[in-house]
Amino acid sequence: MSFADLPAPLRAALADRGYAEPTPVQAAVLQPEAAGRDLLVSAQTGSGKTVAYGLALATELLGDSSRLAPPGPPLALIVAPTRELALQVKAELTWLYAPAGGRVVSCVGGMDPVAERRQLAQGAHLVVGTPGRLRDHLERGNLAPASLRAVVLDEADEMLDLGFKEELEAILEETPAERRTLMFSATVPRGIAALAKGYQRDALRIEATTQGEQHGDIEYRAALVAPYELERAVVNVLRLEDPRIAMVFCATRATVARLHGNLSERGFSAVALSGELSQAERNRALQNLRDGRARVCVATDVAARGIDLPDLGLVIHAELPRDPETLLHRSGRTGRAGRKGVSVLLVPHTRRALGERLLAAARVKAAWGPAPSAEAIRARDAERLAEQARALAAEEPAEEDLAVARTLLADPALAAQGAEGLAAALVRVLRAPLPAPEELSEITARPPRREAPAPRAAGGQDGGQEGIWFRMDVGRNGNADPRWLLPFLCRRGHVTRQEIGRIRILGRETQFEVAPYAAARFAAAARRAEGEDAHIRVEPMQPVKGPPRRPRR
Ligand code: AMP
């Protein structure tokens, strides 16, 4: 299916945008079998689904004619979960239907309802809005449903998640029974299936993204980090990838506020998006991202729904998503419209199993590894610098730049350093505004769980692999007790309880065993934390066979 069979004004709009080929979801809704039918479409965000239903509505809106009649009572209604998505849908449908003389009006929570009423009174072909506000306008008689030939529910699963079931049902009840109903949803859980059953007739099921097929333009990575170094790991991922726009997801508003403050303090131009912002504040934040004044957006899941920033090249999950759908939704903010994107899950090593489950349930394959090290970032900085310098050196230098160069070379203090010294000083000048990379504990990606030694068998006794023994200079004399020792060692050494084997409390010291694959990580983390509890020193011992008989002092 191509765009060739579409009515001329729609073809013109698409050509004007440079959209030559339909995306898979567009091809699917344009197939002859779908014409005029109710549709239940699972399509990922970023797949071109807005244009897809825009095109699918052509028959209802235009019929056989190539221009729309002057606007009157609306012909099609589009319901979307959030203000941003509704406004983006309005923008997409406005350009798509502009050559056909289309008028699109939006009705969204948080905007002036009186202005919306006025807009509706002037007539529209398409109305786009959020569930609560649309229902209000319907109930108050501002929005006349009688002429509606089609209703689209966009991101239907999100609307149910946000608790809009009642509003959606009320809207569907109010609209003519013979309308066409198009449902778009990333996933089709039971609630969506029930809604489809209740309000659609003989719907054609379209799966634009075959189950199990990963979004080809998104590269997934999972980085194991120490639980206490999540924020530092965010810094390093941002620094290494250095995208035009990055989105960092947190689970709560409190984390958004803290991380936003932290990143701004380190010199990232960051904005925060969370529920408590006014519409004007949100718009300003998004505008800052679009025009390049800000490059990092820290957001909660709800606040980030539906955001479409084509330049967004990186998604960081600073806190693990609550379910596989959220993982896909968050990641779908990047890799849009054929561009490449990277989605990085920061997984506290204590929650690796959860991270693995989430990725598996979302049918996503990720490359596991450590978070980027400060060293890797410095190396990447050097590469970028060299690339930029080479590119610029290939151009004819401007006279004013040459003048500055001559002044620098003539400066006696600089000239004394030679070319190398001068270049090194300039590198420092260029590097100064960049946020400093963080030194992170080394977290070695341990083998998948089923290959790991059995828990609590870190030592040899029950036939497990031999553990590595460490000692700590607190014993019974210092109230050593496994009840506090175990959490203390986990915290201090960035290991899980399962990775600590036997613990032997002696008079003036405690000896304990760490699973071999975790020993290097434990040693490195314990060394780094040395200053915090100076009276407790953790140091490795020679590996011993079985429990040591007597401590050597
Ligand atoms: P959506 O999935 O509706 O959020 O769309 C994602 C992005 O893809 C939007 O910026 C669209 O304008 C863009 N888009 C839609 N259709 C096409 C197409 N056929 N070719 C290229 N880009 C498209």
Coordinates of C-alpha atoms and ligand atoms in Angstrom, one line a residue:
M1 CA 0.0 0.0 0.0
S2 CA 1.3 3.4 -0.9
F3 CA 0.1 7.0 -0.5
A4 CA -0.8 7.1 -4.2
D5 CA -4.4 6.1 -3.7
L6 CA -5.2 8.8 -1.1
P7 CA -7.2 11.9 -1.9
A8 CA -5.1 14.6 -3.5
P9 CA -5.0 17.1 -0.6
L10 CA -3.8 14.4 1.8
R11 CA -1.1 13.4 -0.7
A12 CA -0.1 17.0 -1.0
A13 CA 0.2 17.4 2.8
L14 CA 2.3 14.3 3.1
A15 CA 4.6 15.3 0.2
D16 CA 5.0 18.7 1.8
R17 CA 6.3 17.0 5.0
G18 CA 8.6 14.8 3.0
Y19 CA 6.7 11.6 4.0
A20 CA 7.1 9.4 0.9
E21 CA 6.3 6.0 2.3
P22 CA 3.7 4.8 4.7
T23 CA 5.0 3.4 8.0
P24 CA 3.8 -0.2 8.7
V25 CA 0.8 0.9 10.8
Q26 CA -0.2 3.4 8.1
A27 CA 0.0 0.7 5.5
A28 CA -2.1 -1.6 7.7
V29 CA -4.9 0.9 8.2
L30 CA -4.9 1.8 4.5
Q31 CA -5.3 -1.8 3.3
P32 CA -8.6 -2.4 1.5
E33 CA -9.8 -4.8 4.2
A34 CA -9.7 -2.0 6.8
A35 CA -11.8 0.5 4.8
G36 CA -14.8 1.8 6.7
R37 CA -14.4 -0.8 9.5
D38 CA -13.8 -0.5 13.2
L39 CA -10.2 -1.1 14.0
L40 CA -8.4 -2.3 17.1
V41 CA -4.7 -1.5 16.5
S42 CA -1.7 -2.2 18.6
A43 CA 1.0 0.1 17.6
Q44 CA 3.9 1.5 19.4
T45 CA 4.3 5.1 20.1
G46 CA 6.5 6.7 17.4
S47 CA 5.2 4.4 14.7
G48 CA 3.3 7.1 12.9
K49 CA 0.0 6.1 14.3
T50 CA -1.5 9.6 14.5
V51 CA -1.1 10.1 10.7
A52 CA -2.4 6.5 10.4
Y53 CA -5.8 7.3 11.9
G54 CA -5.7 10.7 10.3
L55 CA -5.6 8.9 6.9
A56 CA -8.0 6.2 8.0
L57 CA -10.6 8.9 8.7
A58 CA -10.4 10.3 5.2
T59 CA -13.5 8.5 4.0
E60 CA -15.6 9.7 6.9
L61 CA -14.3 13.3 6.5
L62 CA -14.0 13.7 2.7
G63 CA -16.2 11.0 1.2
D64 CA -15.6 11.3 -2.6
S65 CA -14.9 15.0 -2.6
S66 CA -11.4 16.5 -2.4
R67 CA -12.3 19.4 -0.1
L68 CA -14.1 19.5 3.2
A69 CA -17.3 21.4 3.5
P70 CA -17.1 24.5 5.7
P71 CA -16.7 23.5 9.3
G72 CA -19.9 22.8 11.3
P73 CA -20.7 20.2 14.0
P74 CA -17.6 17.9 14.2
L75 CA -17.3 14.8 12.1
A76 CA -14.6 13.0 14.0
L77 CA -13.6 13.0 17.7
I78 CA -10.1 11.9 18.9
V79 CA -9.7 11.1 22.6
A80 CA -6.1 11.1 24.0
P81 CA -4.8 10.6 27.6
T82 CA -2.8 13.7 28.2
R83 CA -2.7 17.4 27.3
E84 CA 0.6 17.0 25.4
L85 CA -0.5 14.1 23.3
A86 CA -3.9 15.8 22.5
L87 CA -2.0 19.0 21.4
Q88 CA 0.5 17.0 19.4
V89 CA -2.4 15.1 17.7
K90 CA -4.0 18.5 16.9
A91 CA -0.8 19.7 15.4
E92 CA -0.4 16.6 13.2
L93 CA -4.0 16.5 12.0
T94 CA -3.9 20.3 11.3
W95 CA -1.1 20.0 8.8
L96 CA -2.5 16.7 7.4
Y97 CA -5.9 18.3 6.7
A98 CA -4.8 21.8 5.9
P99 CA -4.8 21.4 2.1
A100 CA -8.3 19.9 2.4
G101 CA -9.5 23.0 4.3
G102 CA -9.7 21.1 7.6
R103 CA -10.3 22.8 11.0
V104 CA -9.1 21.0 14.1
V105 CA -10.2 22.2 17.6
S106 CA -8.8 20.9 20.9
C107 CA -10.5 20.5 24.2
V108 CA -8.0 19.7 27.0
G109 CA -8.0 19.8 30.8
G110 CA -6.0 22.7 32.1
M111 CA -6.9 25.1 29.2
D112 CA -9.5 27.8 29.1
P113 CA -12.9 26.0 28.7
V114 CA -14.7 29.3 27.6
A115 CA -12.2 29.8 24.7
E116 CA -12.8 26.1 23.7
R117 CA -16.6 26.6 23.8
R118 CA -16.1 29.6 21.5
Q119 CA -13.9 27.6 19.1
L120 CA -16.4 24.7 19.0
A121 CA -19.3 27.2 18.3
Q122 CA -17.4 28.3 15.2
G123 CA -17.4 24.8 13.9
A124 CA -14.8 22.1 13.3
H125 CA -14.1 19.0 11.3
L126 CA -12.1 17.3 13.9
V127 CA -12.1 17.7 17.7
V128 CA -9.2 16.4 19.8
G129 CA -9.2 16.3 23.5
T130 CA -8.7 14.6 26.9
P131 CA -11.5 12.4 28.3
G132 CA -12.7 14.6 31.2
R133 CA -12.8 17.8 29.3
L134 CA -14.5 16.3 26.2
R135 CA -17.1 14.7 28.5
D136 CA -17.7 18.1 30.1
H137 CA -18.3 19.8 26.7
L138 CA -20.6 17.0 25.6
E139 CA -22.6 17.3 28.8
R140 CA -22.9 21.1 28.6
G141 CA -24.0 20.9 25.0
N142 CA -21.0 22.8 23.7
L143 CA -19.9 19.8 21.6
A144 CA -22.7 18.4 19.4
P145 CA -22.3 14.7 18.9
A146 CA -25.0 14.1 16.3
S147 CA -22.8 14.5 13.2
L148 CA -19.8 12.4 14.5
R149 CA -19.0 9.7 12.0
A150 CA -15.9 8.4 13.8
V151 CA -14.4 8.3 17.3
V152 CA -10.7 7.5 17.8
L153 CA -9.3 6.4 21.2
D154 CA -5.6 7.0 21.1
E155 CA -3.3 5.3 23.6
A156 CA -6.4 3.6 25.0
D157 CA -4.4 1.5 27.5
E158 CA -3.0 4.7 29.0
M159 CA -6.4 6.2 29.4
L160 CA -7.6 3.1 31.3
D161 CA -4.5 3.2 33.4
L162 CA -5.1 6.8 34.3
G163 CA -8.6 5.9 35.4
F164 CA -10.6 7.4 32.5
K165 CA -12.8 4.3 32.0
E166 CA -16.0 6.0 33.0
E167 CA -15.3 9.1 30.9
L168 CA -14.6 7.0 27.8
E169 CA -17.8 5.0 28.3
A170 CA -19.8 8.2 28.7
I171 CA -18.3 9.7 25.5
L172 CA -18.9 6.5 23.5
E173 CA -22.5 6.3 24.9
E174 CA -23.1 9.9 23.8
T175 CA -21.9 9.5 20.2
P176 CA -24.1 8.0 17.4
A177 CA -24.2 4.2 17.5
E178 CA -23.5 3.9 13.8
R179 CA -20.1 5.8 14.2
R180 CA -16.8 4.1 13.3
T181 CA -14.7 3.4 16.3
L182 CA -10.9 3.2 16.0
M183 CA -8.9 2.1 19.0
F184 CA -5.1 2.5 19.2
S185 CA -3.3 0.9 22.1
A186 CA 0.3 -0.1 22.7
T187 CA -1.0 -3.2 24.5
V188 CA -4.3 -5.0 24.6
P189 CA -4.9 -6.0 28.2
R190 CA -8.3 -7.3 29.4
G191 CA -9.8 -3.8 30.0
I192 CA -9.1 -2.8 26.5
A193 CA -10.5 -6.0 25.1
A194 CA -13.6 -5.5 27.1
L195 CA -14.0 -1.9 25.9
A196 CA -13.5 -3.0 22.3
K197 CA -16.1 -5.7 22.8
G198 CA -18.6 -3.3 24.3
Y199 CA -18.2 -0.5 21.8
Q200 CA -16.9 -1.8 18.5
R201 CA -18.6 -3.9 15.8
D202 CA -16.8 -6.5 13.9
A203 CA -13.5 -4.8 14.5
L204 CA -10.4 -5.6 12.4
R205 CA -7.5 -6.5 14.7
I206 CA -4.3 -4.9 13.4
E207 CA -0.9 -5.7 15.0
A208 CA 1.4 -3.2 13.4
T209 CA 4.2 -4.4 15.6
T210 CA 4.4 -8.1 15.5
Q211 CA 4.6 -9.5 19.0
G212 CA 8.1 -10.3 20.0
E213 CA 9.6 -8.0 17.4
Q214 CA 11.8 -5.4 19.0
H215 CA 11.7 -1.8 17.8
G216 CA 14.5 -1.8 15.3
D217 CA 15.6 1.7 15.9
I218 CA 16.0 1.5 19.7
E219 CA 19.1 0.0 21.1
Y220 CA 18.5 -1.3 24.6
R221 CA 21.3 -1.5 27.3
A222 CA 21.1 -2.6 30.9
A223 CA 23.8 -1.2 33.2
L224 CA 24.4 -2.7 36.6
V225 CA 25.1 -0.1 39.2
A226 CA 25.6 0.1 42.9
P227 CA 22.3 1.2 44.5
Y228 CA 23.9 4.3 45.9
E229 CA 25.5 5.4 42.7
L230 CA 22.3 5.6 40.5
E231 CA 22.5 9.4 40.2
R232 CA 26.2 9.3 39.4
A233 CA 25.5 6.6 36.8
V234 CA 22.9 8.9 35.2
V235 CA 25.6 11.6 34.9
N236 CA 28.0 9.2 33.2
V237 CA 25.5 7.8 30.7
L238 CA 24.5 11.4 29.8
R239 CA 28.1 12.4 29.4
L240 CA 29.1 9.3 27.3
E241 CA 26.1 9.4 24.9
D242 CA 25.9 13.2 24.7
P243 CA 22.6 13.3 22.8
R244 CA 20.9 16.4 21.5
I245 CA 18.0 15.7 23.9
A246 CA 17.8 13.0 26.6
M247 CA 14.9 12.0 28.8
V248 CA 15.6 10.6 32.3
F249 CA 12.7 8.7 33.9
C250 CA 12.1 8.5 37.7
A251 CA 9.4 6.7 39.6
T252 CA 8.3 9.6 41.8
R253 CA 8.1 13.4 41.8
A254 CA 10.5 13.6 44.7
T255 CA 13.2 11.8 42.7
V256 CA 12.5 14.0 39.7
A257 CA 13.1 17.1 41.9
R258 CA 16.3 15.7 43.5
L259 CA 17.8 14.4 40.2
H260 CA 16.9 17.6 38.4
G261 CA 18.6 19.7 41.1
N262 CA 21.6 17.4 41.1
L263 CA 22.1 17.5 37.3
S264 CA 21.6 21.2 37.1
E265 CA 24.2 21.7 39.8
R266 CA 26.7 19.7 37.8
G267 CA 26.2 21.8 34.7
F268 CA 23.6 20.0 32.6
S269 CA 20.9 22.2 31.1
A270 CA 18.0 20.2 32.5
V271 CA 14.2 20.7 32.9
A272 CA 11.9 18.8 35.1
L273 CA 8.4 17.5 34.2
S274 CA 6.2 16.3 36.9
G275 CA 2.5 16.4 37.8
E276 CA 2.5 19.5 39.8
L277 CA 3.5 21.9 37.0
S278 CA 1.0 24.3 35.5
Q279 CA 0.3 24.0 31.8
A280 CA 2.3 27.1 31.1
E281 CA 5.3 25.7 33.0
R282 CA 5.2 22.4 31.1
N283 CA 4.9 24.2 27.8
R284 CA 7.9 26.3 28.7
A285 CA 10.0 23.3 29.7
L286 CA 9.1 21.5 26.4
Q287 CA 9.9 24.6 24.4
N288 CA 13.3 24.9 26.1
L289 CA 14.0 21.3 24.9
R290 CA 12.8 22.0 21.4
D291 CA 14.9 25.1 20.9
G292 CA 18.1 23.7 22.4
R293 CA 18.1 25.8 25.7
A294 CA 17.7 22.5 27.6
R295 CA 19.0 19.1 26.7
V296 CA 17.9 16.9 29.5
C297 CA 14.4 16.3 30.7
V298 CA 13.8 14.6 34.0
A299 CA 10.3 13.3 34.2
T300 CA 7.8 11.0 35.9
D301 CA 6.0 8.5 33.7
V302 CA 2.6 10.3 33.9
A303 CA 4.2 13.7 33.0
A304 CA 6.1 12.3 30.0
R305 CA 3.2 10.5 28.3
G306 CA 2.8 11.2 24.7
I307 CA 5.7 13.6 24.4
D308 CA 7.1 13.7 20.8
L309 CA 10.5 15.2 20.5
P310 CA 12.1 13.9 17.3
D311 CA 15.6 14.8 18.4
L312 CA 15.4 12.7 21.6
G313 CA 18.2 10.3 21.2
L314 CA 18.5 8.8 24.7
V315 CA 16.2 7.5 27.4
I316 CA 17.6 6.7 30.8
H317 CA 15.5 4.7 33.3
A318 CA 17.0 6.1 36.5
E319 CA 14.6 4.0 38.4
L320 CA 13.2 0.7 37.0
P321 CA 9.9 1.0 35.3
R322 CA 7.0 -0.6 37.2
D323 CA 6.0 -3.0 34.4
P324 CA 7.0 -4.0 30.9
E325 CA 4.4 -1.6 29.3
T326 CA 6.0 1.3 31.1
L327 CA 9.4 0.1 29.9
L328 CA 8.2 0.2 26.3
H329 CA 6.4 3.5 26.7
R330 CA 9.4 5.2 28.2
S331 CA 11.8 3.8 25.6
G332 CA 9.4 4.8 22.8
R333 CA 10.1 8.4 23.4
T334 CA 13.3 7.8 21.4
G335 CA 13.8 6.0 18.0
R336 CA 10.9 8.0 16.5
A337 CA 10.1 8.2 12.8
G338 CA 13.0 6.2 11.7
R339 CA 15.7 7.8 13.8
K340 CA 18.0 5.8 16.0
G341 CA 17.8 5.9 19.8
V342 CA 19.3 4.3 22.9
S343 CA 17.4 3.2 26.0
V344 CA 19.5 2.6 29.1
L345 CA 18.1 0.8 32.1
L346 CA 20.1 1.5 35.3
V347 CA 19.7 -1.7 37.3
P348 CA 20.9 -1.7 40.9
H349 CA 22.8 -4.9 41.1
T350 CA 20.6 -6.0 44.0
R351 CA 17.7 -5.9 41.5
R352 CA 19.2 -7.6 38.6
A353 CA 16.6 -10.4 38.6
L354 CA 13.8 -7.8 38.4
G355 CA 15.6 -6.0 35.5
E356 CA 15.9 -9.3 33.6
R357 CA 12.2 -10.2 34.2
L358 CA 11.1 -6.7 32.9
L359 CA 13.1 -7.0 29.7
A360 CA 12.0 -10.5 29.1
A361 CA 8.3 -9.6 29.7
A362 CA 8.7 -6.6 27.3
R363 CA 10.3 -9.0 24.8
V364 CA 13.3 -6.8 24.6
K365 CA 16.9 -7.9 24.3
A366 CA 19.4 -5.7 26.0
A367 CA 23.2 -5.7 26.2
W368 CA 24.2 -6.0 29.8
G369 CA 27.3 -4.3 31.1
P370 CA 28.6 -1.8 33.6
A371 CA 27.7 1.9 33.6
P372 CA 30.1 4.0 31.6
S373 CA 33.3 4.6 33.5
A374 CA 35.0 8.0 33.9
E375 CA 37.8 6.7 31.9
A376 CA 35.6 5.7 29.0
I377 CA 34.0 9.2 29.0
R378 CA 37.4 10.9 29.0
A379 CA 38.4 8.7 26.0
R380 CA 35.2 9.5 24.2
D381 CA 35.7 13.2 24.9
A382 CA 39.1 13.0 23.4
E383 CA 37.7 11.3 20.3
R384 CA 35.0 13.9 19.9
L385 CA 37.4 16.7 20.3
A386 CA 39.8 15.3 17.7
E387 CA 36.8 14.7 15.3
Q388 CA 35.6 18.3 15.7
A389 CA 39.1 19.7 15.4
R390 CA 39.8 17.7 12.2
A391 CA 36.5 18.8 10.7
L392 CA 37.2 22.5 11.5
A393 CA 40.8 22.3 10.4
A394 CA 39.6 21.2 7.0
E395 CA 37.8 24.5 6.6
E396 CA 39.6 27.8 5.6
P397 CA 40.2 29.6 9.0
A398 CA 38.4 32.9 9.4
E399 CA 40.7 35.9 9.6
E400 CA 39.5 36.8 13.1
D401 CA 40.3 33.3 14.4
L402 CA 43.8 33.5 12.8
A403 CA 44.3 36.8 14.6
V404 CA 43.4 35.2 18.0
A405 CA 45.8 32.3 17.1
R406 CA 48.6 34.7 16.4
T407 CA 48.1 36.5 19.7
L408 CA 48.2 33.2 21.6
L409 CA 51.4 32.1 19.8
A410 CA 53.0 35.5 20.4
D411 CA 52.2 35.3 24.1
P412 CA 55.5 34.7 25.8
A413 CA 54.1 32.6 28.7
L414 CA 52.2 30.4 26.2
A415 CA 54.9 30.2 23.6
A416 CA 57.2 28.9 26.3
Q417 CA 55.0 25.8 26.5
G418 CA 55.4 24.9 22.9
A419 CA 52.7 23.7 20.5
E420 CA 51.9 20.7 22.7
G421 CA 51.5 22.8 25.9
L422 CA 49.3 25.3 24.1
A423 CA 47.1 22.6 22.7
A424 CA 46.8 21.0 26.1
A425 CA 45.8 24.3 27.6
L426 CA 43.1 24.8 25.0
V427 CA 41.8 21.3 25.6
R428 CA 41.4 22.2 29.3
V429 CA 39.5 25.3 28.3
L430 CA 37.2 23.3 26.1
R431 CA 36.7 20.6 28.8
A432 CA 36.0 23.1 31.6
P433 CA 32.2 23.6 30.8
L434 CA 31.6 19.9 30.5
P435 CA 30.1 18.2 33.7
A436 CA 32.8 16.1 35.3
P437 CA 32.4 12.3 34.8
E438 CA 31.9 10.3 38.0
E439 CA 34.2 7.6 39.4
L440 CA 31.9 4.6 39.9
S441 CA 32.5 1.4 41.8
E442 CA 33.3 -1.5 39.5
I443 CA 30.3 -3.7 39.2
T444 CA 31.2 -6.8 37.3
A445 CA 28.3 -8.3 35.4
R446 CA 27.9 -11.6 37.2
P447 CA 26.8 -14.6 35.2
P448 CA 23.1 -15.1 34.7
R449 CA 21.4 -16.4 37.8
R450 CA 21.1 -20.0 37.0
E451 CA 24.9 -20.2 36.5
A452 CA 25.7 -18.4 39.7
P453 CA 26.8 -20.5 42.7
A454 CA 24.0 -21.5 44.9
P455 CA 23.1 -19.0 47.5
R456 CA 24.8 -19.4 50.9
A457 CA 27.1 -22.0 49.4
A458 CA 29.8 -19.5 48.8
G459 CA 32.0 -21.6 51.0
G460 CA 33.0 -25.2 50.4
Q461 CA 31.0 -26.9 53.1
D462 CA 27.9 -27.8 51.1
G463 CA 29.6 -28.7 48.0
G464 CA 29.4 -25.2 46.5
Q465 CA 32.2 -23.2 45.0
E466 CA 34.9 -21.9 47.3
G467 CA 34.4 -18.4 48.5
I468 CA 36.9 -15.6 49.0
W469 CA 37.5 -14.8 52.7
F470 CA 37.6 -11.3 54.0
R471 CA 38.2 -10.1 57.6
M472 CA 37.0 -7.1 59.4
D473 CA 38.6 -5.8 62.6
V474 CA 35.4 -5.9 64.7
G475 CA 34.6 -9.0 66.6
R476 CA 32.6 -9.9 69.8
N477 CA 34.5 -7.1 71.4
G478 CA 32.6 -4.7 69.1
N479 CA 29.2 -6.4 69.4
A480 CA 29.6 -8.1 66.0
D481 CA 26.3 -9.7 65.2
P482 CA 25.0 -11.1 61.9
R483 CA 21.8 -9.1 62.3
W484 CA 23.7 -5.9 61.6
L485 CA 26.8 -7.4 60.0
L486 CA 24.9 -8.8 57.0
P487 CA 23.2 -5.5 55.9
F488 CA 26.4 -3.6 56.8
L489 CA 28.5 -5.8 54.5
C490 CA 26.0 -5.6 51.7
R491 CA 25.9 -1.8 51.9
R492 CA 29.6 -1.4 52.3
G493 CA 30.6 -3.9 49.6
H494 CA 27.7 -3.5 47.1
V495 CA 26.8 -7.1 47.3
T496 CA 23.5 -9.0 48.0
R497 CA 22.9 -11.2 51.0
Q498 CA 23.1 -14.2 48.7
E499 CA 26.7 -13.2 47.8
I500 CA 27.9 -13.4 51.4
G501 CA 28.7 -16.9 52.5
R502 CA 29.6 -18.0 56.0
I503 CA 30.3 -15.5 58.7
R504 CA 32.6 -16.3 61.6
I505 CA 32.7 -14.0 64.6
L506 CA 35.8 -14.2 66.7
G507 CA 36.9 -12.3 69.7
R508 CA 38.4 -9.3 68.0
E509 CA 37.6 -9.8 64.4
T510 CA 35.0 -11.2 62.0
Q511 CA 35.8 -13.4 59.0
F512 CA 33.3 -13.8 56.2
E513 CA 33.1 -15.3 52.8
V514 CA 32.1 -13.6 49.6
A515 CA 31.1 -15.5 46.4
P516 CA 34.1 -15.6 44.0
Y517 CA 32.3 -13.7 41.2
A518 CA 31.5 -10.9 43.6
A519 CA 34.8 -10.7 45.4
A520 CA 36.5 -8.1 43.2
R521 CA 33.4 -5.9 43.3
F522 CA 33.2 -6.3 47.1
A523 CA 36.9 -5.5 47.6
A524 CA 36.7 -2.4 45.4
A525 CA 33.6 -1.0 47.0
A526 CA 34.8 -1.7 50.5
R527 CA 38.0 0.1 49.8
R528 CA 36.2 3.1 48.4
A529 CA 34.1 3.4 51.5
E530 CA 37.0 3.2 53.9
G531 CA 36.8 6.8 55.1
E532 CA 33.2 6.4 56.2
D533 CA 33.7 4.0 59.1
A534 CA 37.3 4.4 59.8
H535 CA 37.2 2.1 62.7
I536 CA 35.9 -0.8 60.6
R537 CA 38.4 -2.0 58.1
V538 CA 37.5 -4.7 55.6
E539 CA 40.4 -6.5 54.0
P540 CA 40.8 -9.7 52.0
M541 CA 42.5 -12.8 53.5
Q542 CA 44.4 -15.5 51.7
P543 CA 41.8 -17.9 50.3
V544 CA 41.4 -20.8 52.8
K545 CA 39.9 -24.2 52.4
G546 CA 36.9 -24.4 54.7
P547 CA 36.4 -22.2 57.7
P548 CA 39.6 -21.0 59.3
R549 CA 40.4 -22.5 62.7
R550 CA 41.9 -19.5 64.4
P551 CA 42.2 -16.0 63.2
R552 CA 45.7 -14.9 62.6
R553 CA 46.4 -11.5 64.1
Ligands
AMP1 P1 3.3 9.1 16.2 O1 3.5 7.6 16.3 O2 2.0 9.4 15.7 O3 3.6 9.8 17.5 O4 4.4 9.7 15.1 C1 5.7 9.7 15.3 C2 6.4 10.7 14.3 O5 6.5 10.1 13.0 C3 5.7 12.0 14.1 O6 6.6 13.1 14.2 C4 5.1 11.9 12.7 O7 5.0 13.2 12.1 C5 6.1 11.1 12.0 N1 5.6 10.4 10.8 C6 4.3 10.0 10.6 N2 4.2 9.3 9.4 C7 5.4 9.3 8.8 C8 5.9 8.8 7.6 N3 5.1 8.1 6.7 N4 7.2 9.0 7.3 C9 8.0 9.6 8.2 N5 7.6 10.2 9.4 C10 6.3 10.0 9.7

